[in-house]
């Protein structure tokens, strides 16, 4: 059976959303990042980088959330498209999420919610970048139901978790009608509801 090592993190939620979409059986192994369990020798043997999520699948461990999404989607033949240009779009969004959305939204969370010493300049800087990301995504969804057209894919799953907590990050979708529609559509998916219920119970 597939094993998922994770906790109540943005990147763990991505994997849970896909597992519930595909109806996959899995064993969840919580790694409490708040107590430093990710740095334990046992977990470092699983992932020397000391990060979650990690999956055990087909006899090997795999790391990096977007790479995990891609391999699981291929294995389940879920959300894939035949058109090579759309396949390229999915890959592009995965890279965008990992290199732009994730780091910048993560900086907002750190400076706004986690840092012991507030840094208003850093909060304003990354907040402005994230607001531009919201505008960019809204524009990209102007003529599309989902990021890659009419098909819900791992591109949408990859970008959703940070946008799920946009209010906590001081961001607004009020003037981003297309992105707000997309956000509500994903929230309404039964698999998303199941994943969020599971996710919300991880650290409770």
PDB file of N, CA and C in Angstrom, residues 115-196:
ATOM      1  N   UNK A 115       7.029  34.784  12.153  1.00  0.00           N
ATOM      2  CA  UNK A 115       8.270  35.415  12.614  1.00  0.00           C
ATOM      3  C   UNK A 115       8.112  35.988  14.022  1.00  0.00           C
ATOM      4  N   UNK A 116       9.113  35.775  14.858  1.00  0.00           N
ATOM      5  CA  UNK A 116       9.071  36.317  16.213  1.00  0.00           C
ATOM      6  C   UNK A 116       9.200  37.837  16.203  1.00  0.00           C
ATOM      7  N   UNK A 117       9.948  38.350  15.239  1.00  0.00           N
ATOM      8  CA  UNK A 117      10.116  39.796  15.103  1.00  0.00           C
ATOM      9  C   UNK A 117       9.490  40.242  13.791  1.00  0.00           C
ATOM     10  N   UNK A 118       8.384  40.978  13.832  1.00  0.00           N
ATOM     11  CA  UNK A 118       7.721  41.414  12.593  1.00  0.00           C
ATOM     12  C   UNK A 118       8.646  42.246  11.716  1.00  0.00           C
ATOM     13  N   UNK A 119       8.440  42.140  10.424  1.00  0.00           N
ATOM     14  CA  UNK A 119       9.206  42.927   9.458  1.00  0.00           C
ATOM     15  C   UNK A 119       8.216  43.514   8.462  1.00  0.00           C
ATOM     16  N   UNK A 120       7.675  44.690   8.761  1.00  0.00           N
ATOM     17  CA  UNK A 120       6.655  45.287   7.886  1.00  0.00           C
ATOM     18  C   UNK A 120       7.116  45.459   6.451  1.00  0.00           C
ATOM     19  N   UNK A 121       8.387  45.781   6.247  1.00  0.00           N
ATOM     20  CA  UNK A 121       8.895  45.976   4.887  1.00  0.00           C
ATOM     21  C   UNK A 121       8.856  44.670   4.106  1.00  0.00           C
ATOM     22  N   UNK A 122       9.265  43.585   4.746  1.00  0.00           N
ATOM     23  CA  UNK A 122       9.233  42.280   4.079  1.00  0.00           C
ATOM     24  C   UNK A 122       7.797  41.857   3.809  1.00  0.00           C
ATOM     25  N   UNK A 123       6.918  42.082   4.780  1.00  0.00           N
ATOM     26  CA  UNK A 123       5.506  41.733   4.592  1.00  0.00           C
ATOM     27  C   UNK A 123       4.915  42.484   3.411  1.00  0.00           C
ATOM     28  N   UNK A 124       5.216  43.771   3.310  1.00  0.00           N
ATOM     29  CA  UNK A 124       4.688  44.584   2.214  1.00  0.00           C
ATOM     30  C   UNK A 124       5.272  44.141   0.878  1.00  0.00           C
ATOM     31  N   UNK A 125       6.560  43.828   0.872  1.00  0.00           N
ATOM     32  CA  UNK A 125       7.232  43.414  -0.368  1.00  0.00           C
ATOM     33  C   UNK A 125       6.628  42.129  -0.919  1.00  0.00           C
ATOM     34  N   UNK A 126       6.555  41.111  -0.080  1.00  0.00           N
ATOM     35  CA  UNK A 126       6.038  39.829  -0.558  1.00  0.00           C
ATOM     36  C   UNK A 126       4.529  39.870  -0.757  1.00  0.00           C
ATOM     37  N   UNK A 127       3.844  40.707   0.018  1.00  0.00           N
ATOM     38  CA  UNK A 127       2.413  40.875  -0.197  1.00  0.00           C
ATOM     39  C   UNK A 127       2.114  41.455  -1.565  1.00  0.00           C
ATOM     40  N   UNK A 128       2.930  42.409  -1.999  1.00  0.00           N
ATOM     41  CA  UNK A 128       2.743  43.012  -3.323  1.00  0.00           C
ATOM     42  C   UNK A 128       3.001  41.994  -4.427  1.00  0.00           C
ATOM     43  N   UNK A 129       4.030  41.168  -4.246  1.00  0.00           N
ATOM     44  CA  UNK A 129       4.325  40.132  -5.242  1.00  0.00           C
ATOM     45  C   UNK A 129       3.182  39.126  -5.316  1.00  0.00           C
ATOM     46  N   UNK A 130       2.674  38.714  -4.156  1.00  0.00           N
ATOM     47  CA  UNK A 130       1.576  37.748  -4.134  1.00  0.00           C
ATOM     48  C   UNK A 130       0.308  38.334  -4.746  1.00  0.00           C
ATOM     49  N   UNK A 131       0.071  39.613  -4.532  1.00  0.00           N
ATOM     50  CA  UNK A 131      -1.098  40.261  -5.133  1.00  0.00           C
ATOM     51  C   UNK A 131      -0.990  40.261  -6.653  1.00  0.00           C
ATOM     52  N   UNK A 132       0.216  40.441  -7.161  1.00  0.00           N
ATOM     53  CA  UNK A 132       0.410  40.362  -8.614  1.00  0.00           C
ATOM     54  C   UNK A 132       0.180  38.941  -9.115  1.00  0.00           C
ATOM     55  N   UNK A 133       0.530  37.965  -8.292  1.00  0.00           N
ATOM     56  CA  UNK A 133       0.269  36.569  -8.656  1.00  0.00           C
ATOM     57  C   UNK A 133      -1.226  36.308  -8.752  1.00  0.00           C
ATOM     58  N   UNK A 134      -1.990  36.867  -7.816  1.00  0.00           N
ATOM     59  CA  UNK A 134      -3.450  36.742  -7.861  1.00  0.00           C
ATOM     60  C   UNK A 134      -3.988  37.339  -9.154  1.00  0.00           C
ATOM     61  N   UNK A 135      -3.505  38.507  -9.526  1.00  0.00           N
ATOM     62  CA  UNK A 135      -3.939  39.150 -10.771  1.00  0.00           C
ATOM     63  C   UNK A 135      -3.575  38.294 -11.986  1.00  0.00           C
ATOM     64  N   UNK A 136      -2.376  37.751 -11.972  1.00  0.00           N
ATOM     65  CA  UNK A 136      -1.905  36.912 -13.080  1.00  0.00           C
ATOM     66  C   UNK A 136      -2.782  35.673 -13.237  1.00  0.00           C
ATOM     67  N   UNK A 137      -3.056  34.988 -12.138  1.00  0.00           N
ATOM     68  CA  UNK A 137      -3.888  33.788 -12.194  1.00  0.00           C
ATOM     69  C   UNK A 137      -5.305  34.126 -12.637  1.00  0.00           C
ATOM     70  N   UNK A 138      -5.814  35.243 -12.156  1.00  0.00           N
ATOM     71  CA  UNK A 138      -7.154  35.671 -12.563  1.00  0.00           C
ATOM     72  C   UNK A 138      -7.217  35.901 -14.068  1.00  0.00           C
ATOM     73  N   UNK A 139      -6.191  36.520 -14.618  1.00  0.00           N
ATOM     74  CA  UNK A 139      -6.142  36.756 -16.063  1.00  0.00           C
ATOM     75  C   UNK A 139      -6.054  35.439 -16.829  1.00  0.00           C
ATOM     76  N   UNK A 140      -5.282  34.500 -16.319  1.00  0.00           N
ATOM     77  CA  UNK A 140      -5.115  33.216 -16.994  1.00  0.00           C
ATOM     78  C   UNK A 140      -6.415  32.419 -17.040  1.00  0.00           C
ATOM     79  N   UNK A 141      -7.292  32.669 -16.089  1.00  0.00           N
ATOM     80  CA  UNK A 141      -8.569  31.950 -16.017  1.00  0.00           C
ATOM     81  C   UNK A 141      -9.700  32.702 -16.708  1.00  0.00           C
ATOM     82  N   UNK A 142      -9.382  33.729 -17.426  1.00  0.00           N
ATOM     83  CA  UNK A 142     -10.404  34.572 -18.053  1.00  0.00           C
ATOM     84  C   UNK A 142     -11.295  33.803 -19.018  1.00  0.00           C
ATOM     85  N   UNK A 143     -10.714  32.870 -19.763  1.00  0.00           N
ATOM     86  CA  UNK A 143     -11.488  32.111 -20.755  1.00  0.00           C
ATOM     87  C   UNK A 143     -11.447  30.616 -20.480  1.00  0.00           C
ATOM     88  N   UNK A 144     -11.009  30.232 -19.279  1.00  0.00           N
ATOM     89  CA  UNK A 144     -10.859  28.809 -18.970  1.00  0.00           C
ATOM     90  C   UNK A 144     -11.525  28.472 -17.640  1.00  0.00           C
ATOM     91  N   UNK A 145     -12.070  27.267 -17.573  1.00  0.00           N
ATOM     92  CA  UNK A 145     -12.657  26.797 -16.319  1.00  0.00           C
ATOM     93  C   UNK A 145     -11.560  26.473 -15.311  1.00  0.00           C
ATOM     94  N   UNK A 146     -10.535  25.794 -15.801  1.00  0.00           N
ATOM     95  CA  UNK A 146      -9.392  25.429 -14.967  1.00  0.00           C
ATOM     96  C   UNK A 146      -8.117  25.955 -15.619  1.00  0.00           C
ATOM     97  N   UNK A 147      -7.003  25.787 -14.967  1.00  0.00           N
ATOM     98  CA  UNK A 147      -5.767  26.394 -15.457  1.00  0.00           C
ATOM     99  C   UNK A 147      -5.333  25.868 -16.820  1.00  0.00           C
ATOM    100  N   UNK A 148      -5.682  24.617 -17.115  1.00  0.00           N
ATOM    101  CA  UNK A 148      -5.289  24.027 -18.400  1.00  0.00           C
ATOM    102  C   UNK A 148      -6.487  23.757 -19.299  1.00  0.00           C
ATOM    103  N   UNK A 149      -7.567  24.482 -19.097  1.00  0.00           N
ATOM    104  CA  UNK A 149      -8.737  24.329 -19.954  1.00  0.00           C
ATOM    105  C   UNK A 149      -9.938  23.811 -19.193  1.00  0.00           C
ATOM    106  N   UNK A 150     -10.640  22.859 -19.798  1.00  0.00           N
ATOM    107  CA  UNK A 150     -11.856  22.328 -19.181  1.00  0.00           C
ATOM    108  C   UNK A 150     -11.584  21.163 -18.238  1.00  0.00           C
ATOM    109  N   UNK A 151     -10.345  20.666 -18.230  1.00  0.00           N
ATOM    110  CA  UNK A 151     -10.009  19.489 -17.426  1.00  0.00           C
ATOM    111  C   UNK A 151      -9.329  19.917 -16.128  1.00  0.00           C
ATOM    112  N   UNK A 152      -9.823  19.394 -15.015  1.00  0.00           N
ATOM    113  CA  UNK A 152      -9.217  19.623 -13.704  1.00  0.00           C
ATOM    114  C   UNK A 152      -7.975  18.748 -13.601  1.00  0.00           C
ATOM    115  N   UNK A 153      -6.832  19.352 -13.350  1.00  0.00           N
ATOM    116  CA  UNK A 153      -5.576  18.608 -13.363  1.00  0.00           C
ATOM    117  C   UNK A 153      -4.748  18.889 -12.112  1.00  0.00           C
ATOM    118  N   UNK A 154      -3.589  18.249 -12.073  1.00  0.00           N
ATOM    119  CA  UNK A 154      -2.683  18.486 -10.948  1.00  0.00           C
ATOM    120  C   UNK A 154      -2.141  19.909 -10.942  1.00  0.00           C
ATOM    121  N   UNK A 155      -2.259  20.617 -12.045  1.00  0.00           N
ATOM    122  CA  UNK A 155      -1.884  22.037 -12.039  1.00  0.00           C
ATOM    123  C   UNK A 155      -2.775  22.802 -11.065  1.00  0.00           C
ATOM    124  N   UNK A 156      -4.074  22.530 -11.117  1.00  0.00           N
ATOM    125  CA  UNK A 156      -5.019  23.185 -10.205  1.00  0.00           C
ATOM    126  C   UNK A 156      -4.764  22.761  -8.764  1.00  0.00           C
ATOM    127  N   UNK A 157      -4.530  21.463  -8.573  1.00  0.00           N
ATOM    128  CA  UNK A 157      -4.276  20.957  -7.229  1.00  0.00           C
ATOM    129  C   UNK A 157      -3.025  21.600  -6.639  1.00  0.00           C
ATOM    130  N   UNK A 158      -1.999  21.766  -7.449  1.00  0.00           N
ATOM    131  CA  UNK A 158      -0.737  22.320  -6.954  1.00  0.00           C
ATOM    132  C   UNK A 158      -0.896  23.753  -6.455  1.00  0.00           C
ATOM    133  N   UNK A 159      -1.703  24.544  -7.149  1.00  0.00           N
ATOM    134  CA  UNK A 159      -1.825  25.960  -6.788  1.00  0.00           C
ATOM    135  C   UNK A 159      -2.928  26.254  -5.781  1.00  0.00           C
ATOM    136  N   UNK A 160      -3.837  25.313  -5.583  1.00  0.00           N
ATOM    137  CA  UNK A 160      -4.993  25.585  -4.728  1.00  0.00           C
ATOM    138  C   UNK A 160      -4.652  25.800  -3.249  1.00  0.00           C
ATOM    139  N   UNK A 161      -3.825  24.951  -2.611  1.00  0.00           N
ATOM    140  CA  UNK A 161      -3.682  25.055  -1.153  1.00  0.00           C
ATOM    141  C   UNK A 161      -3.267  26.420  -0.620  1.00  0.00           C
ATOM    142  N   UNK A 162      -2.333  27.120  -1.290  1.00  0.00           N
ATOM    143  CA  UNK A 162      -1.981  28.455  -0.814  1.00  0.00           C
ATOM    144  C   UNK A 162      -3.145  29.423  -0.983  1.00  0.00           C
ATOM    145  N   UNK A 163      -3.894  29.279  -2.065  1.00  0.00           N
ATOM    146  CA  UNK A 163      -5.018  30.194  -2.290  1.00  0.00           C
ATOM    147  C   UNK A 163      -6.185  29.885  -1.360  1.00  0.00           C
ATOM    148  N   UNK A 164      -6.233  28.673  -0.868  1.00  0.00           N
ATOM    149  CA  UNK A 164      -7.268  28.324   0.109  1.00  0.00           C
ATOM    150  C   UNK A 164      -7.168  29.210   1.343  1.00  0.00           C
ATOM    151  N   UNK A 165      -5.956  29.592   1.727  1.00  0.00           N
ATOM    152  CA  UNK A 165      -5.777  30.396   2.943  1.00  0.00           C
ATOM    153  C   UNK A 165      -5.441  31.854   2.608  1.00  0.00           C
ATOM    154  N   UNK A 166      -5.930  32.321   1.460  1.00  0.00           N
ATOM    155  CA  UNK A 166      -5.576  33.681   1.035  1.00  0.00           C
ATOM    156  C   UNK A 166      -5.957  34.741   2.067  1.00  0.00           C
ATOM    157  N   UNK A 167      -7.096  34.556   2.743  1.00  0.00           N
ATOM    158  CA  UNK A 167      -7.517  35.557   3.724  1.00  0.00           C
ATOM    159  C   UNK A 167      -6.529  35.641   4.887  1.00  0.00           C
ATOM    160  N   UNK A 168      -6.017  34.499   5.307  1.00  0.00           N
ATOM    161  CA  UNK A 168      -5.050  34.484   6.411  1.00  0.00           C
ATOM    162  C   UNK A 168      -3.751  35.186   6.026  1.00  0.00           C
ATOM    163  N   UNK A 169      -3.499  35.252   4.718  1.00  0.00           N
ATOM    164  CA  UNK A 169      -2.274  35.891   4.234  1.00  0.00           C
ATOM    165  C   UNK A 169      -2.486  37.357   3.889  1.00  0.00           C
ATOM    166  N   UNK A 170      -3.698  37.850   4.145  1.00  0.00           N
ATOM    167  CA  UNK A 170      -3.992  39.246   3.847  1.00  0.00           C
ATOM    168  C   UNK A 170      -4.256  39.520   2.386  1.00  0.00           C
ATOM    169  N   UNK A 171      -4.625  38.475   1.641  1.00  0.00           N
ATOM    170  CA  UNK A 171      -4.908  38.623   0.216  1.00  0.00           C
ATOM    171  C   UNK A 171      -6.408  38.554  -0.024  1.00  0.00           C
ATOM    172  N   UNK A 172      -6.850  39.190  -1.078  1.00  0.00           N
ATOM    173  CA  UNK A 172      -8.277  39.221  -1.397  1.00  0.00           C
ATOM    174  C   UNK A 172      -8.515  38.728  -2.819  1.00  0.00           C
ATOM    175  N   UNK A 173      -9.602  37.977  -2.979  1.00  0.00           N
ATOM    176  CA  UNK A 173     -10.038  37.556  -4.316  1.00  0.00           C
ATOM    177  C   UNK A 173     -11.256  38.361  -4.763  1.00  0.00           C
ATOM    178  N   UNK A 174     -11.576  39.405  -4.010  1.00  0.00           N
ATOM    179  CA  UNK A 174     -12.788  40.182  -4.278  1.00  0.00           C
ATOM    180  C   UNK A 174     -12.801  40.749  -5.692  1.00  0.00           C
ATOM    181  N   UNK A 175     -11.665  41.206  -6.159  1.00  0.00           N
ATOM    182  CA  UNK A 175     -11.588  41.776  -7.506  1.00  0.00           C
ATOM    183  C   UNK A 175     -11.004  40.799  -8.520  1.00  0.00           C
ATOM    184  N   UNK A 176     -10.939  39.543  -8.126  1.00  0.00           N
ATOM    185  CA  UNK A 176     -10.416  38.492  -9.006  1.00  0.00           C
ATOM    186  C   UNK A 176     -11.541  37.491  -9.266  1.00  0.00           C
ATOM    187  N   UNK A 177     -12.502  37.904 -10.072  1.00  0.00           N
ATOM    188  CA  UNK A 177     -13.718  37.116 -10.274  1.00  0.00           C
ATOM    189  C   UNK A 177     -13.423  35.719 -10.818  1.00  0.00           C
ATOM    190  N   UNK A 178     -12.523  35.632 -11.783  1.00  0.00           N
ATOM    191  CA  UNK A 178     -12.227  34.332 -12.384  1.00  0.00           C
ATOM    192  C   UNK A 178     -11.542  33.399 -11.392  1.00  0.00           C
ATOM    193  N   UNK A 179     -10.600  33.939 -10.646  1.00  0.00           N
ATOM    194  CA  UNK A 179      -9.889  33.131  -9.663  1.00  0.00           C
ATOM    195  C   UNK A 179     -10.814  32.722  -8.527  1.00  0.00           C
ATOM    196  N   UNK A 180     -11.706  33.611  -8.133  1.00  0.00           N
ATOM    197  CA  UNK A 180     -12.675  33.291  -7.092  1.00  0.00           C
ATOM    198  C   UNK A 180     -13.596  32.162  -7.538  1.00  0.00           C
ATOM    199  N   UNK A 181     -14.042  32.206  -8.786  1.00  0.00           N
ATOM    200  CA  UNK A 181     -14.883  31.133  -9.335  1.00  0.00           C
ATOM    201  C   UNK A 181     -14.139  29.802  -9.303  1.00  0.00           C
ATOM    202  N   UNK A 182     -12.894  29.826  -9.749  1.00  0.00           N
ATOM    203  CA  UNK A 182     -12.046  28.632  -9.750  1.00  0.00           C
ATOM    204  C   UNK A 182     -11.884  28.088  -8.331  1.00  0.00           C
ATOM    205  N   UNK A 183     -11.604  28.975  -7.397  1.00  0.00           N
ATOM    206  CA  UNK A 183     -11.406  28.616  -5.993  1.00  0.00           C
ATOM    207  C   UNK A 183     -12.654  27.942  -5.423  1.00  0.00           C
ATOM    208  N   UNK A 184     -13.814  28.508  -5.689  1.00  0.00           N
ATOM    209  CA  UNK A 184     -15.067  27.944  -5.178  1.00  0.00           C
ATOM    210  C   UNK A 184     -15.372  26.598  -5.826  1.00  0.00           C
ATOM    211  N   UNK A 185     -15.066  26.466  -7.120  1.00  0.00           N
ATOM    212  CA  UNK A 185     -15.326  25.206  -7.825  1.00  0.00           C
ATOM    213  C   UNK A 185     -14.493  24.069  -7.239  1.00  0.00           C
ATOM    214  N   UNK A 186     -13.250  24.356  -6.900  1.00  0.00           N
ATOM    215  CA  UNK A 186     -12.396  23.314  -6.324  1.00  0.00           C
ATOM    216  C   UNK A 186     -12.844  22.979  -4.907  1.00  0.00           C
ATOM    217  N   UNK A 187     -13.204  23.988  -4.129  1.00  0.00           N
ATOM    218  CA  UNK A 187     -13.707  23.744  -2.774  1.00  0.00           C
ATOM    219  C   UNK A 187     -14.944  22.857  -2.779  1.00  0.00           C
ATOM    220  N   UNK A 188     -15.759  22.971  -3.826  1.00  0.00           N
ATOM    221  CA  UNK A 188     -17.020  22.230  -3.895  1.00  0.00           C
ATOM    222  C   UNK A 188     -16.842  20.785  -4.350  1.00  0.00           C
ATOM    223  N   UNK A 189     -15.670  20.413  -4.796  1.00  0.00           N
ATOM    224  CA  UNK A 189     -15.451  19.040  -5.248  1.00  0.00           C
ATOM    225  C   UNK A 189     -15.502  18.089  -4.055  1.00  0.00           C
ATOM    226  N   UNK A 190     -16.229  16.976  -4.168  1.00  0.00           N
ATOM    227  CA  UNK A 190     -16.311  16.022  -3.056  1.00  0.00           C
ATOM    228  C   UNK A 190     -14.943  15.555  -2.564  1.00  0.00           C
ATOM    229  N   UNK A 191     -14.025  15.310  -3.490  1.00  0.00           N
ATOM    230  CA  UNK A 191     -12.694  14.845  -3.085  1.00  0.00           C
ATOM    231  C   UNK A 191     -11.948  15.916  -2.300  1.00  0.00           C
ATOM    232  N   UNK A 192     -12.157  17.175  -2.653  1.00  0.00           N
ATOM    233  CA  UNK A 192     -11.527  18.262  -1.898  1.00  0.00           C
ATOM    234  C   UNK A 192     -12.087  18.307  -0.486  1.00  0.00           C
ATOM    235  N   UNK A 193     -13.396  18.147  -0.364  1.00  0.00           N
ATOM    236  CA  UNK A 193     -14.019  18.146   0.959  1.00  0.00           C
ATOM    237  C   UNK A 193     -13.468  17.007   1.815  1.00  0.00           C
ATOM    238  N   UNK A 194     -13.317  15.820   1.211  1.00  0.00           N
ATOM    239  CA  UNK A 194     -12.762  14.679   1.944  1.00  0.00           C
ATOM    240  C   UNK A 194     -11.322  14.952   2.359  1.00  0.00           C
ATOM    241  N   UNK A 195     -10.549  15.486   1.444  1.00  0.00           N
ATOM    242  CA  UNK A 195      -9.143  15.764   1.736  1.00  0.00           C
ATOM    243  C   UNK A 195      -9.006  16.792   2.854  1.00  0.00           C
ATOM    244  N   UNK A 196      -9.843  17.824   2.829  1.00  0.00           N
ATOM    245  CA  UNK A 196      -9.761  18.863   3.854  1.00  0.00           C
ATOM    246  C   UNK A 196     -10.199  18.337   5.218  1.00  0.00           C
TER     247      UNK A 196
END
